[in-house]
Short mmCIF file of N, CA and C in Angstrom, two decimals:
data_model
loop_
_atom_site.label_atom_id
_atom_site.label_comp_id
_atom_site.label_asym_id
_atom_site.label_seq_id
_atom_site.Cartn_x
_atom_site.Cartn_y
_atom_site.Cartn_z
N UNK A 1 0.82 -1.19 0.00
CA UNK A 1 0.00 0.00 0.00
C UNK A 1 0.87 1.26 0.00
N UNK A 2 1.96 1.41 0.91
CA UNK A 2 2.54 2.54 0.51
C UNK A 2 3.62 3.15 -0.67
N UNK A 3 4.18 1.51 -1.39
CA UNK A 3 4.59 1.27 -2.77
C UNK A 3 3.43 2.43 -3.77
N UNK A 4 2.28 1.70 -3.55
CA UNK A 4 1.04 2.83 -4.50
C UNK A 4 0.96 4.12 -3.77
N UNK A 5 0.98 4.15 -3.21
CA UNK A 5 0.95 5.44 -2.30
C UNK A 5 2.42 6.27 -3.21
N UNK A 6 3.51 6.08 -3.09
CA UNK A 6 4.32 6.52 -2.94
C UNK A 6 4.64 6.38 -4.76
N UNK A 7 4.18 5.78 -5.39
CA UNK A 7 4.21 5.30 -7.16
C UNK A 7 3.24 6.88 -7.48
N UNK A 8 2.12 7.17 -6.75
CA UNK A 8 1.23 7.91 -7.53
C UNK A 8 1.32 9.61 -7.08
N UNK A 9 2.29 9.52 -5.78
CA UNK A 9 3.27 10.58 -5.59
C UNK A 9 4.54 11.19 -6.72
N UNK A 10 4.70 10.14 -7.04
CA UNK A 10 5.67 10.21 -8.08
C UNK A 10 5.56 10.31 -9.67
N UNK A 11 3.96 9.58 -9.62
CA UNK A 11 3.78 9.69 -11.12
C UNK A 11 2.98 11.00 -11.09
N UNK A 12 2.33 11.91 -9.55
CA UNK A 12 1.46 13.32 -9.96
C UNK A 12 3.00 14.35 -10.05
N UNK A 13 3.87 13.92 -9.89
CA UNK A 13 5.58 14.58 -9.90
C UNK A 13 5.79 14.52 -10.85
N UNK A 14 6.05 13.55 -11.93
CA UNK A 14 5.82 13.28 -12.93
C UNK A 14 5.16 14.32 -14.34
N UNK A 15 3.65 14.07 -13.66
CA UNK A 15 2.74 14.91 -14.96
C UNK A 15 3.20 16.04 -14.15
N UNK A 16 3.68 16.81 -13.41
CA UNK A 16 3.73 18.23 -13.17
C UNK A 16 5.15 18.69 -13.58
N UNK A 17 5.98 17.97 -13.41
CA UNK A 17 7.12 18.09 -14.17
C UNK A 17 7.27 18.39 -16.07
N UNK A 18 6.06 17.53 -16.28
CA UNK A 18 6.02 17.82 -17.61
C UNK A 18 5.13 18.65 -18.24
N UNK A 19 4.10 19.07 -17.31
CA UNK A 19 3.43 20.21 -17.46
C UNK A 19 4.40 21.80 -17.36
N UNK A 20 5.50 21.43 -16.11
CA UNK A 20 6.63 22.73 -16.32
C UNK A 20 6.60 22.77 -17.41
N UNK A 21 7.10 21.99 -17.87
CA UNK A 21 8.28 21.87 -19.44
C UNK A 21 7.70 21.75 -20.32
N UNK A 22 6.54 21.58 -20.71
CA UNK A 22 5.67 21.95 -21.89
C UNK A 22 5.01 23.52 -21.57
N UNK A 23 4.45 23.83 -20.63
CA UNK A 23 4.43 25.57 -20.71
C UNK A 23 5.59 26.29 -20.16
N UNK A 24 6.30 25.62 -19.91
CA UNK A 24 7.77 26.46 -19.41
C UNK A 24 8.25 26.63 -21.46
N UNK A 25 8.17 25.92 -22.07
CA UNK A 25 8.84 25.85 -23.66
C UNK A 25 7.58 26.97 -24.51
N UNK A 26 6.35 27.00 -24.02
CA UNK A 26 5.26 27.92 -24.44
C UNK A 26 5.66 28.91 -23.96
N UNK A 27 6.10 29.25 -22.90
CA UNK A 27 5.94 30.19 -22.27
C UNK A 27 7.45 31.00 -22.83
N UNK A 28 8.52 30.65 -23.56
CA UNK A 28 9.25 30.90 -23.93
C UNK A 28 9.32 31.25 -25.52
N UNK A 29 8.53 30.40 -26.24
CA UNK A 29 7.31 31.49 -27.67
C UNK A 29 6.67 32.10 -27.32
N UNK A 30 5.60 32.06 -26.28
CA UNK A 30 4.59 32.89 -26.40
C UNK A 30 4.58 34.27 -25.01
N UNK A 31 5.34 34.21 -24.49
CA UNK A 31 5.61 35.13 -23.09
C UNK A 31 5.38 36.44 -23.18
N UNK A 32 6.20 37.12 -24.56
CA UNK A 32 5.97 38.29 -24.18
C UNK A 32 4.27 38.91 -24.99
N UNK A 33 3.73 37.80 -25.48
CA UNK A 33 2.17 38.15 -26.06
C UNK A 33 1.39 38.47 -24.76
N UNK A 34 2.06 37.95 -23.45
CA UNK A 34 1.41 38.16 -22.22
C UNK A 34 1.54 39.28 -21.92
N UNK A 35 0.20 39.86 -20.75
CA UNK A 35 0.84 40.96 -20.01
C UNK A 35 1.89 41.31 -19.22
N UNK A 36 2.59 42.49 -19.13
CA UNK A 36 3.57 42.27 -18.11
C UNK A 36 3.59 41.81 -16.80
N UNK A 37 2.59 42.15 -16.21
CA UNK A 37 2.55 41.35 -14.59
C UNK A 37 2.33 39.77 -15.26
N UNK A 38 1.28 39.06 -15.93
CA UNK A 38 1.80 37.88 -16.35
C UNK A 38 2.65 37.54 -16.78
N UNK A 39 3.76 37.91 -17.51
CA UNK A 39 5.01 37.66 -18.30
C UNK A 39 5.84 37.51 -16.85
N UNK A 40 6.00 38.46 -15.52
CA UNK A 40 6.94 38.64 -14.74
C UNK A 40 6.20 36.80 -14.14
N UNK A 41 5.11 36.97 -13.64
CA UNK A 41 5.03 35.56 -12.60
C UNK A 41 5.33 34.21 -13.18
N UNK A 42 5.02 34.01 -14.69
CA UNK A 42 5.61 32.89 -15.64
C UNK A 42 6.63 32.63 -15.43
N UNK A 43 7.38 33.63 -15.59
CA UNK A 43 9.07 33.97 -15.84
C UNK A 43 9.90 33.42 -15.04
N UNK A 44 8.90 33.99 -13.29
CA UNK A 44 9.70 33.65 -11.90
C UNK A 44 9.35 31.46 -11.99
N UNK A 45 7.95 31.63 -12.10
CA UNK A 45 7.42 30.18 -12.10
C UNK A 45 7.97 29.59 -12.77
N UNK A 46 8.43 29.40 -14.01
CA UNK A 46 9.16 28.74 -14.93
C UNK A 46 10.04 28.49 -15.58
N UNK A 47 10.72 29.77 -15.41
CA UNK A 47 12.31 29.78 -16.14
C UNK A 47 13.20 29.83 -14.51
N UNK A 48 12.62 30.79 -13.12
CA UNK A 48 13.47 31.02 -12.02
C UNK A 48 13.25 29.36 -11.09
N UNK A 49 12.36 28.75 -11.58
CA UNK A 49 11.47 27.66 -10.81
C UNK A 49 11.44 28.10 -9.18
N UNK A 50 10.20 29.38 -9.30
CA UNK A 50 10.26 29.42 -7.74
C UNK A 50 8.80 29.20 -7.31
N UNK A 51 8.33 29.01 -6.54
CA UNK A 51 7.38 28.58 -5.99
C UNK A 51 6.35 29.52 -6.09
N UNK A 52 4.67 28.82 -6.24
CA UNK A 52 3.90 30.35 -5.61
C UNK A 52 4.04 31.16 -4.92
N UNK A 53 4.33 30.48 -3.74
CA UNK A 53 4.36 31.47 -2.31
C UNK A 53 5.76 32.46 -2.73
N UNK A 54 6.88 31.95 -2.89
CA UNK A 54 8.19 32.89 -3.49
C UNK A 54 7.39 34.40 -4.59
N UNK A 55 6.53 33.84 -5.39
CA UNK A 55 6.29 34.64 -6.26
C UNK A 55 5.42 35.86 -5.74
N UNK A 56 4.61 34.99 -4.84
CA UNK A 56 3.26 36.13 -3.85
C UNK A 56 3.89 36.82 -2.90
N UNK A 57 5.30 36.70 -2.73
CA UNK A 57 6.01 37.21 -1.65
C UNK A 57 6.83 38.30 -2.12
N UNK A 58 7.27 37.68 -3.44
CA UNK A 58 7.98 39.00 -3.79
C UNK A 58 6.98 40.14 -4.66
N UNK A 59 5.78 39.38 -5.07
CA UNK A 59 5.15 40.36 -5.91
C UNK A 59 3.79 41.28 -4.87
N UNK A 60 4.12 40.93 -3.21
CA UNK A 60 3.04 41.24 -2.45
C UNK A 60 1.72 41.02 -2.84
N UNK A 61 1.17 40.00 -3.26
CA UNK A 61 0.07 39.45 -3.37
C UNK A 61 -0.09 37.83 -2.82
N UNK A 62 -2.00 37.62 -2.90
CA UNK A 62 -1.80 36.16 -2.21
C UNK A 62 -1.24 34.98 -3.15
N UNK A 63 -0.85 34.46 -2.41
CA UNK A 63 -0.70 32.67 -3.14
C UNK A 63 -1.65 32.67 -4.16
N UNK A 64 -3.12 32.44 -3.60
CA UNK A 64 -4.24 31.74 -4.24
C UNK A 64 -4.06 33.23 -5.95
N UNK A 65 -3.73 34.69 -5.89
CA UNK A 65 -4.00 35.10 -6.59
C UNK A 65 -2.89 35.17 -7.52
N UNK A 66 -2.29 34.44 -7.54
CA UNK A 66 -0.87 34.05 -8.47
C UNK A 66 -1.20 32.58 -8.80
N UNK A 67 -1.96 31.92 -8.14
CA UNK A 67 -2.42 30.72 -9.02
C UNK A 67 -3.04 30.77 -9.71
N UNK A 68 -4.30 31.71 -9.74
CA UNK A 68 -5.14 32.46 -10.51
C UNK A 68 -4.57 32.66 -11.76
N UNK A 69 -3.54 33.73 -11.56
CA UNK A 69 -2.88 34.64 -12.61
C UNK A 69 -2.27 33.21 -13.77
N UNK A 70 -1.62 32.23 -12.97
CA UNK A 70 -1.08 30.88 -13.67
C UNK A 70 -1.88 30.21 -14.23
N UNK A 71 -2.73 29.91 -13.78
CA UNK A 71 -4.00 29.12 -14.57
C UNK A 71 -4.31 30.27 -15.73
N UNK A 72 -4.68 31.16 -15.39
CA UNK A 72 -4.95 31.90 -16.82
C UNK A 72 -4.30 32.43 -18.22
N UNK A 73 -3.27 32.78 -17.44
CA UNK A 73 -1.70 32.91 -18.36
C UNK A 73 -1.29 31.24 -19.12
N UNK A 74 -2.12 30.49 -18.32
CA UNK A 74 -1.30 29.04 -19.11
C UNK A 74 -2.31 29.41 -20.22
N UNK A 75 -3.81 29.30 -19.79
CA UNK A 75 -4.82 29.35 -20.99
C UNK A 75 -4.56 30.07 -22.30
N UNK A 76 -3.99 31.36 -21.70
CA UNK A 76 -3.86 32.29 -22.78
C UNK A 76 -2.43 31.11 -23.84
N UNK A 77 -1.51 30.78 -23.52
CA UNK A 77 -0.64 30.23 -23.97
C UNK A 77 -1.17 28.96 -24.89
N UNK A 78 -2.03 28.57 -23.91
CA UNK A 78 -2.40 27.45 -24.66
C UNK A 78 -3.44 27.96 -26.10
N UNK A 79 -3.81 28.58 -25.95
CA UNK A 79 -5.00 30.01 -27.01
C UNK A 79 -3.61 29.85 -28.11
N UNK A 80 -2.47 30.71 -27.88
CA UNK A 80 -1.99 30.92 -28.72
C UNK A 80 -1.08 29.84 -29.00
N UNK A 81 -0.93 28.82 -28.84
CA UNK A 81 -0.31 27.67 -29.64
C UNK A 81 -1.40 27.33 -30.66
N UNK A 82 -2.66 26.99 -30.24
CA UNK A 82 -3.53 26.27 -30.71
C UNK A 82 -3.49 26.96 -31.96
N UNK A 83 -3.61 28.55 -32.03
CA UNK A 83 -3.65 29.19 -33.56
C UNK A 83 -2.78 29.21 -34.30
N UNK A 84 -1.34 29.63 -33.67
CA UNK A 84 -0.03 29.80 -34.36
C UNK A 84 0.62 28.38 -34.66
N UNK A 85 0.99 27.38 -33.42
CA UNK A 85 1.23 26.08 -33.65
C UNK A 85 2.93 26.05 -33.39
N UNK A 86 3.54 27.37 -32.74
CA UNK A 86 5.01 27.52 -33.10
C UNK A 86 5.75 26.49 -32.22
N UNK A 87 5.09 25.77 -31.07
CA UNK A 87 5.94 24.60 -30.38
C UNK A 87 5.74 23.81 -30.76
N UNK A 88 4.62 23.41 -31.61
CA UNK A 88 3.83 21.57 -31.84
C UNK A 88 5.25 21.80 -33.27
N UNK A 89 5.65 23.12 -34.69
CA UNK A 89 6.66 23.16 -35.39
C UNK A 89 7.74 23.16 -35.08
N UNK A 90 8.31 23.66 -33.40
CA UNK A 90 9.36 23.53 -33.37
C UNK A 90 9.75 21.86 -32.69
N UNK A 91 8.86 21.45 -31.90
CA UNK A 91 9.24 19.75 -31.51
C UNK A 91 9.15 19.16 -32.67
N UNK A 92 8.67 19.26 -33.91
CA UNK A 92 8.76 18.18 -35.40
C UNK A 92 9.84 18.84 -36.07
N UNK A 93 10.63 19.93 -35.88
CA UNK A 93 11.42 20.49 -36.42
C UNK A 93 12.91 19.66 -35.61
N UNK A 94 12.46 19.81 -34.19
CA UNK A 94 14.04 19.04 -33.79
C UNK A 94 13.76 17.82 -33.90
N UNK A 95 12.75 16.64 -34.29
CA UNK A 95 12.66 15.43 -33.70
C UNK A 95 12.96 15.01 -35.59
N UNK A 96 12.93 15.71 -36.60
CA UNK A 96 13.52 15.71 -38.29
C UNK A 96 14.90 16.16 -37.96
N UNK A 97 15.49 16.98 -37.32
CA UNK A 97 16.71 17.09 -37.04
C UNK A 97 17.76 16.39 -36.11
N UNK A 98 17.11 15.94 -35.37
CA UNK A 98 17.73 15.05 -34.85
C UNK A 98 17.94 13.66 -35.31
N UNK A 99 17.09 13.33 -36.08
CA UNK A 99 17.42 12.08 -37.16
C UNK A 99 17.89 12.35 -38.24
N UNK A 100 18.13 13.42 -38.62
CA UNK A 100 19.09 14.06 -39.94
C UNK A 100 20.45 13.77 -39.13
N UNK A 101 20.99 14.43 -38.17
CA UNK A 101 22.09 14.14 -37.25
C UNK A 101 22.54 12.59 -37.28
N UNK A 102 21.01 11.56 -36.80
CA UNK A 102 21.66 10.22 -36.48
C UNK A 102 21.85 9.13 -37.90
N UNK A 103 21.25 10.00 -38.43
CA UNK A 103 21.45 9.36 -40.27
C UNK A 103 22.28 9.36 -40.71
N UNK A 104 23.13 10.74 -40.69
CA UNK A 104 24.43 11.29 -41.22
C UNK A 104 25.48 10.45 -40.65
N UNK A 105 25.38 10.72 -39.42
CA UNK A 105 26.31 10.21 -38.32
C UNK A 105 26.71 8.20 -38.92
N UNK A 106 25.50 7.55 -39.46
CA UNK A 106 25.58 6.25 -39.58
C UNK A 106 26.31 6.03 -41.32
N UNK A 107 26.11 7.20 -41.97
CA UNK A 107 26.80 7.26 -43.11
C UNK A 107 28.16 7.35 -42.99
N UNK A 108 28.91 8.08 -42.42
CA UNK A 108 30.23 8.74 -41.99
C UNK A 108 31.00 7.36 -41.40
N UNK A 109 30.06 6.24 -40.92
CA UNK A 109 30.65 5.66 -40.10
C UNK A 109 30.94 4.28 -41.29
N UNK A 110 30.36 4.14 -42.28
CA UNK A 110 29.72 2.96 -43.30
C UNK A 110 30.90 3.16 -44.77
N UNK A 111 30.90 2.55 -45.26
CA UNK A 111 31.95 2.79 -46.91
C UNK A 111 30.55 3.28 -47.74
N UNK A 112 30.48 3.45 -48.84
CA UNK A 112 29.89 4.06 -50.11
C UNK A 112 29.17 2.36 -50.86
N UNK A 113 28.13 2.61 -50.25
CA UNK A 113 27.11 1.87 -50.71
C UNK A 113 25.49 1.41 -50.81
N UNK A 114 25.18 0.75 -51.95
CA UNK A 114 23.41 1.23 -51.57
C UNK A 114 22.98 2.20 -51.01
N UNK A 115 23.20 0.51 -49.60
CA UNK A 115 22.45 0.90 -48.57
C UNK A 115 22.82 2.67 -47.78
N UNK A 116 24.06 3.11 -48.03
CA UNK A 116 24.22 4.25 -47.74
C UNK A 116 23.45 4.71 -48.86
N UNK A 117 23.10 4.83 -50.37
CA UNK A 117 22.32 5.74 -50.85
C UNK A 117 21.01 5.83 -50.30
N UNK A 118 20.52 4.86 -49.68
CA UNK A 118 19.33 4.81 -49.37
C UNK A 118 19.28 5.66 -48.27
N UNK A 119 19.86 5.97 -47.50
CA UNK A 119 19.93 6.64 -46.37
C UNK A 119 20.03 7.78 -47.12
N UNK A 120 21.33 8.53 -47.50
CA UNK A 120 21.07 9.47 -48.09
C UNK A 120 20.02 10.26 -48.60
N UNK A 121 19.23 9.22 -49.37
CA UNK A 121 17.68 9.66 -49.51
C UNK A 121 16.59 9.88 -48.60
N UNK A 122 17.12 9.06 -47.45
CA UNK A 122 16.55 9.35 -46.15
C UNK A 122 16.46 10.81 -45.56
N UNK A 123 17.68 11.04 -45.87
CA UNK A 123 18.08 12.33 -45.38
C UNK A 123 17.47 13.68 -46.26
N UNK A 124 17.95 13.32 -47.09
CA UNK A 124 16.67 14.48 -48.26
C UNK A 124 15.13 14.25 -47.91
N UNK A 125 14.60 13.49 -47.64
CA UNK A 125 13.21 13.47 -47.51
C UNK A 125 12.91 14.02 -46.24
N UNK A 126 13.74 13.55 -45.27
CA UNK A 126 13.20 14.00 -43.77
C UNK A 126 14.08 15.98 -44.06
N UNK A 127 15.11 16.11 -45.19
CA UNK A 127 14.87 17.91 -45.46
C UNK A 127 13.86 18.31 -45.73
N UNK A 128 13.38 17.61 -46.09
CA UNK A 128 12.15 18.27 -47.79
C UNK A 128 10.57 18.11 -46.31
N UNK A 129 10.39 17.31 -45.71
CA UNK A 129 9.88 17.56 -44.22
C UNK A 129 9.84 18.59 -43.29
N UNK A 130 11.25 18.91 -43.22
CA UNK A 130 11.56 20.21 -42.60
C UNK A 130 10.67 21.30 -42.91
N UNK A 131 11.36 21.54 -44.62
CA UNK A 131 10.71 22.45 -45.29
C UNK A 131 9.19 22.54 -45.14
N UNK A 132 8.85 21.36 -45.41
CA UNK A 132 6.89 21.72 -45.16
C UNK A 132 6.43 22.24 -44.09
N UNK A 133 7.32 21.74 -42.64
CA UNK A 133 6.74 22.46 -41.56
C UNK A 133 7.28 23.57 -41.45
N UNK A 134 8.03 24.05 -42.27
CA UNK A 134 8.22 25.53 -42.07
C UNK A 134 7.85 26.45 -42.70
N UNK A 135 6.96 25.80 -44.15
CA UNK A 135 6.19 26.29 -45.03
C UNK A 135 5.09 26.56 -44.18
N UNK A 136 4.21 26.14 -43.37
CA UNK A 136 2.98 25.74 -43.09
C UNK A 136 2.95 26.75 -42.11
#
């Protein structure tokens, strides 16, 4: 019992960790579309990683009204991904680049053959990929 106990401690650590880091990476496209008092509490919350209470302390307001301000500032973030799309392009932009990297890397390592052309072509297609999401 305290195995689960202590698993679902870790896995709500978990989704909040990756909730940082998916609006901590929004919040780094989309930040300054915020207001400035929202832009400052993001900023402290997510790039300084300081706590509510740190933030209500230095910005003399309550806790509860800096959670407020966070919940809404995420919304707005989340508003403007949904239209623009500039993190969902930049994670398909590194996850084509980063296999351009491990493609190359397996060519360099191989003699001049086929199967290296085939890769090669690999590598042009996952460019020509690039390009569309940066067309779009």
């Amino acid at each position: 019992m305290i195995f689960l106990c202590k698993a679902n401690q870790l896995y709500k650590r978990g989704n909040l960790m990756e909730k940082k880091i998916k609006y901590g990476n929004m919040f780094a496209f989309y930040g300054k579309l915020l207001t400035e008092k929202q832009y400052e509490m993001l900023y402290h919350y997510y790039m300084n990683d300081f706590s509510m209470v740190e933030i209500a302390e230095n910005m003399k307001i309550s806790r509860q009204a800096v959670y407020d301000a966070v919940k809404k500032s995420n919304k707005a973030l989340e508003s403007y991904e949904k239209k623009l799309g500039l993190y969902d392009k930049f994670k398909s932009i590194s996850i084509y680049s980063n296999s351009i990297i491990e493609i190359s890397e397996s060519v360099l390592e191989k003699e001049h053959n086929e199967e290296n052309r085939n890769q090669i072509n690999e590598i042009v297609a996952l460019a020509m990929e690039i390009n569309k999401v940066n067309d779009n």
